mmCIF file of C-alpha atoms in Angstrom:
data_model
loop_
_atom_site.group_PDB
_atom_site.id
_atom_site.type_symbol
_atom_site.label_atom_id
_atom_site.label_comp_id
_atom_site.label_asym_id
_atom_site.label_seq_id
_atom_site.Cartn_x
_atom_site.Cartn_y
_atom_site.Cartn_z
ATOM 1 C CA UNK A 1 51.265 71.030 87.999
ATOM 2 C CA UNK A 2 54.386 70.556 90.073
ATOM 3 C CA UNK A 3 56.488 67.488 89.375
ATOM 4 C CA UNK A 4 56.959 64.956 92.143
ATOM 5 C CA UNK A 5 60.676 64.776 92.724
ATOM 6 C CA UNK A 6 62.740 62.023 94.318
ATOM 7 C CA UNK A 7 65.927 62.599 96.228
ATOM 8 C CA UNK A 8 69.204 61.232 94.829
ATOM 9 C CA UNK A 9 72.004 61.076 97.380
ATOM 10 C CA UNK A 10 75.565 60.474 96.202
ATOM 11 C CA UNK A 11 78.104 59.857 98.953
ATOM 12 C CA UNK A 12 81.791 60.212 98.239
ATOM 13 C CA UNK A 13 84.592 59.101 100.566
ATOM 14 C CA UNK A 14 88.119 60.343 100.969
ATOM 15 C CA UNK A 15 87.313 63.931 100.086
ATOM 16 C CA UNK A 16 89.596 66.645 101.416
ATOM 17 C CA UNK A 17 87.891 67.955 104.539
ATOM 18 C CA UNK A 18 89.914 71.172 104.431
ATOM 19 C CA UNK A 19 88.098 72.217 101.243
ATOM 20 C CA UNK A 20 84.638 73.682 101.800
ATOM 21 C CA UNK A 21 82.988 72.008 98.782
ATOM 22 C CA UNK A 22 85.314 69.316 97.482
ATOM 23 C CA UNK A 23 85.288 69.076 93.700
ATOM 24 C CA UNK A 24 81.786 70.529 93.581
ATOM 25 C CA UNK A 25 82.028 71.576 89.956
ATOM 26 C CA UNK A 26 83.202 68.172 88.687
ATOM 27 C CA UNK A 27 80.434 66.262 90.459
ATOM 28 C CA UNK A 28 77.712 68.817 89.697
ATOM 29 C CA UNK A 29 78.516 69.170 85.992
ATOM 30 C CA UNK A 30 79.010 65.421 85.547
ATOM 31 C CA UNK A 31 75.668 64.541 87.142
ATOM 32 C CA UNK A 32 73.770 67.373 85.444
ATOM 33 C CA UNK A 33 75.287 66.705 82.005
ATOM 34 C CA UNK A 34 74.907 62.938 82.073
ATOM 35 C CA UNK A 35 71.360 63.201 83.419
ATOM 36 C CA UNK A 36 70.453 65.317 80.387
ATOM 37 C CA UNK A 37 72.244 62.941 77.990
ATOM 38 C CA UNK A 38 70.524 59.855 79.436
ATOM 39 C CA UNK A 39 67.128 61.553 79.217
ATOM 40 C CA UNK A 40 67.746 62.576 75.602
ATOM 41 C CA UNK A 41 68.947 59.109 74.613
ATOM 42 C CA UNK A 42 66.553 56.892 76.576
ATOM 43 C CA UNK A 43 63.244 58.731 76.784
ATOM 44 C CA UNK A 44 60.755 59.233 73.986
ATOM 45 C CA UNK A 45 60.629 62.793 72.633
ATOM 46 C CA UNK A 46 57.321 63.336 74.443
ATOM 47 C CA UNK A 47 58.657 61.975 77.751
ATOM 48 C CA UNK A 48 61.811 64.067 77.321
ATOM 49 C CA UNK A 49 59.752 67.228 76.806
ATOM 50 C CA UNK A 50 57.694 66.450 79.933
ATOM 51 C CA UNK A 51 60.686 65.543 82.125
ATOM 52 C CA UNK A 52 62.138 68.100 84.491
ATOM 53 C CA UNK A 53 65.911 68.538 84.786
ATOM 54 C CA UNK A 54 67.831 67.326 87.800
ATOM 55 C CA UNK A 55 68.275 69.955 90.492
ATOM 56 C CA UNK A 56 71.056 70.292 93.037
ATOM 57 C CA UNK A 57 69.275 70.210 96.391
ATOM 58 C CA UNK A 58 72.057 70.269 98.941
ATOM 59 C CA UNK A 59 75.767 69.806 99.502
ATOM 60 C CA UNK A 60 76.922 69.701 103.116
ATOM 61 C CA UNK A 61 80.305 71.332 103.500
ATOM 62 C CA UNK A 62 83.006 68.804 104.298
ATOM 63 C CA UNK A 63 80.643 65.825 104.088
ATOM 64 C CA UNK A 64 81.124 64.380 100.605
ATOM 65 C CA UNK A 65 77.320 64.093 100.337
ATOM 66 C CA UNK A 66 75.572 65.583 97.313
ATOM 67 C CA UNK A 67 71.774 65.557 97.096
ATOM 68 C CA UNK A 68 69.821 66.121 93.904
ATOM 69 C CA UNK A 69 66.097 66.184 93.093
ATOM 70 C CA UNK A 70 64.639 64.622 89.940
ATOM 71 C CA UNK A 71 61.543 62.891 88.623
ATOM 72 C CA UNK A 72 61.511 59.157 89.279
ATOM 73 C CA UNK A 73 61.566 57.744 85.705
ATOM 74 C CA UNK A 74 64.516 59.777 84.391
ATOM 75 C CA UNK A 75 66.281 59.406 87.741
ATOM 76 C CA UNK A 76 66.068 55.609 87.708
ATOM 77 C CA UNK A 77 67.128 55.593 84.048
ATOM 78 C CA UNK A 78 70.210 57.587 85.077
ATOM 79 C CA UNK A 79 70.956 55.214 87.995
ATOM 80 C CA UNK A 80 70.705 52.195 85.665
ATOM 81 C CA UNK A 81 72.988 53.970 83.163
ATOM 82 C CA UNK A 82 75.474 54.606 85.984
ATOM 83 C CA UNK A 83 75.409 50.898 86.884
ATOM 84 C CA UNK A 84 75.903 49.885 83.258
ATOM 85 C CA UNK A 85 78.750 52.376 82.895
ATOM 86 C CA UNK A 86 80.400 51.004 86.027
ATOM 87 C CA UNK A 87 80.195 47.457 84.648
ATOM 88 C CA UNK A 88 81.550 48.606 81.280
ATOM 89 C CA UNK A 89 84.341 50.528 82.999
ATOM 90 C CA UNK A 90 85.380 47.485 84.974
ATOM 91 C CA UNK A 91 85.599 45.187 81.959
ATOM 92 C CA UNK A 92 87.057 47.756 79.589
ATOM 93 C CA UNK A 93 89.736 48.866 82.020
ATOM 94 C CA UNK A 94 91.376 45.430 81.955
ATOM 95 C CA UNK A 95 91.048 45.202 78.177
ATOM 96 C CA UNK A 96 92.413 48.726 77.729
ATOM 97 C CA UNK A 97 95.448 47.991 79.883
ATOM 98 C CA UNK A 98 96.212 44.830 77.919
ATOM 99 C CA UNK A 99 95.785 46.656 74.605
ATOM 100 C CA UNK A 100 98.003 49.525 75.742
ATOM 101 C CA UNK A 101 100.710 47.064 76.803
ATOM 102 C CA UNK A 102 100.549 45.456 73.341
ATOM 103 C CA UNK A 103 100.777 48.861 71.640
ATOM 104 C CA UNK A 104 103.780 49.810 73.733
ATOM 105 C CA UNK A 105 105.510 46.486 73.041
ATOM 106 C CA UNK A 106 104.829 46.929 69.306
ATOM 107 C CA UNK A 107 106.377 50.371 69.050
ATOM 108 C CA UNK A 108 109.384 49.359 71.174
ATOM 109 C CA UNK A 109 109.989 46.255 69.032
ATOM 110 C CA UNK A 110 109.373 47.780 65.607
ATOM 111 C CA UNK A 111 110.881 51.208 66.322
ATOM 112 C CA UNK A 112 113.601 50.693 68.932
ATOM 113 C CA UNK A 113 115.184 54.082 68.221
ATOM 114 C CA UNK A 114 111.952 56.052 68.708
ATOM 115 C CA UNK A 115 112.349 58.878 71.184
ATOM 116 C CA UNK A 116 110.430 58.953 74.449
ATOM 117 C CA UNK A 117 108.290 61.845 73.134
ATOM 118 C CA UNK A 118 107.452 59.839 69.979
ATOM 119 C CA UNK A 119 106.386 56.841 72.074
ATOM 120 C CA UNK A 120 104.293 59.071 74.326
ATOM 121 C CA UNK A 121 102.580 60.699 71.343
ATOM 122 C CA UNK A 122 101.843 57.265 69.861
ATOM 123 C CA UNK A 123 100.351 56.048 73.114
ATOM 124 C CA UNK A 124 98.271 59.195 73.600
ATOM 125 C CA UNK A 125 96.895 58.928 70.087
ATOM 126 C CA UNK A 126 95.729 55.368 70.613
ATOM 127 C CA UNK A 127 95.060 54.980 74.289
ATOM 128 C CA UNK A 128 91.553 54.980 75.626
ATOM 129 C CA UNK A 129 92.825 56.387 78.922
ATOM 130 C CA UNK A 130 93.170 59.850 77.418
ATOM 131 C CA UNK A 131 89.404 60.071 77.007
ATOM 132 C CA UNK A 132 87.457 61.458 79.965
ATOM 133 C CA UNK A 133 84.672 59.068 80.833
ATOM 134 C CA UNK A 134 81.846 59.990 83.125
ATOM 135 C CA UNK A 135 82.221 56.945 85.309
ATOM 136 C CA UNK A 136 85.943 57.590 85.705
ATOM 137 C CA UNK A 137 85.125 61.029 87.077
ATOM 138 C CA UNK A 138 82.713 59.660 89.651
ATOM 139 C CA UNK A 139 85.030 56.786 90.610
ATOM 140 C CA UNK A 140 87.871 59.274 90.778
ATOM 141 C CA UNK A 141 85.863 61.214 93.335
ATOM 142 C CA UNK A 142 85.526 58.002 95.419
ATOM 143 C CA UNK A 143 81.820 57.384 94.903
ATOM 144 C CA UNK A 144 80.808 55.073 97.749
ATOM 145 C CA UNK A 145 77.029 55.031 97.809
ATOM 146 C CA UNK A 146 74.106 55.868 95.534
ATOM 147 C CA UNK A 147 70.709 56.194 97.192
ATOM 148 C CA UNK A 148 67.260 57.142 95.889
ATOM 149 C CA UNK A 149 64.270 58.127 97.989
ATOM 150 C CA UNK A 150 61.518 55.519 98.084
ATOM 151 C CA UNK A 151 58.793 58.144 97.696
ATOM 152 C CA UNK A 152 58.722 61.690 96.353
ATOM 153 C CA UNK A 153 60.653 64.035 98.598
ATOM 154 C CA UNK A 154 58.636 66.472 100.674
ATOM 155 C CA UNK A 155 60.681 68.595 103.034
ATOM 156 C CA UNK A 156 61.169 68.874 105.941
ATOM 157 C CA UNK A 157 60.478 65.148 106.435
ATOM 158 C CA UNK A 158 63.476 62.832 106.108
ATOM 159 C CA UNK A 159 62.810 60.456 103.225
ATOM 160 C CA UNK A 160 63.289 56.694 103.350
ATOM 161 C CA UNK A 161 66.289 56.034 101.134
ATOM 162 C CA UNK A 162 66.952 52.916 99.058
ATOM 163 C CA UNK A 163 70.627 51.995 98.729
ATOM 164 C CA UNK A 164 71.320 51.084 95.094
ATOM 165 C CA UNK A 165 73.804 48.384 96.163
ATOM 166 C CA UNK A 166 74.372 46.924 92.723
ATOM 167 C CA UNK A 167 75.719 50.225 91.430
ATOM 168 C CA UNK A 168 78.009 50.741 94.405
ATOM 169 C CA UNK A 169 79.291 47.150 94.307
ATOM 170 C CA UNK A 170 80.261 47.573 90.665
ATOM 171 C CA UNK A 171 81.990 50.862 91.314
ATOM 172 C CA UNK A 172 83.909 49.463 94.304
ATOM 173 C CA UNK A 173 84.922 46.372 92.321
ATOM 174 C CA UNK A 174 86.177 48.550 89.466
ATOM 175 C CA UNK A 175 88.335 50.469 91.896
ATOM 176 C CA UNK A 176 89.729 47.306 93.556
ATOM 177 C CA UNK A 177 90.655 45.411 90.378
#
């Protein structure tokens, strides 16, 4: 039996219009990889085995709009994980900056003759900014809106989309802080 798939629409702003598919690979691999990870972590083994992957449905050249198709339960689990990651990113970013400032002050105070390359190596070894986080990638691509179709998608009809405002508000707030 065919799975009923819902449409996920991610809208990014500020993309370079001169590029045919702006950062397609980053967005595609991030969504596809994190969708799999969320399914594996959050679903029971039986539900995981029954769940379909997420499929890239459409990317309009120069639009910044990516559309994916996925089953409702894993899709909503992914959207909730995105919202939680955005909230975590927002709170951890401030904490990380404060911690990095303390680390830098420590090495400058305790080792005033340390070379610039030594200080940089110390900071890279300890900083959380050197780690690539999924939410940073999506925020870095100027994620503006996350929408999910209200009912399973059946082309060619245009689906009614639900704007997942909580997710977007958290992402925008993280960018503005």
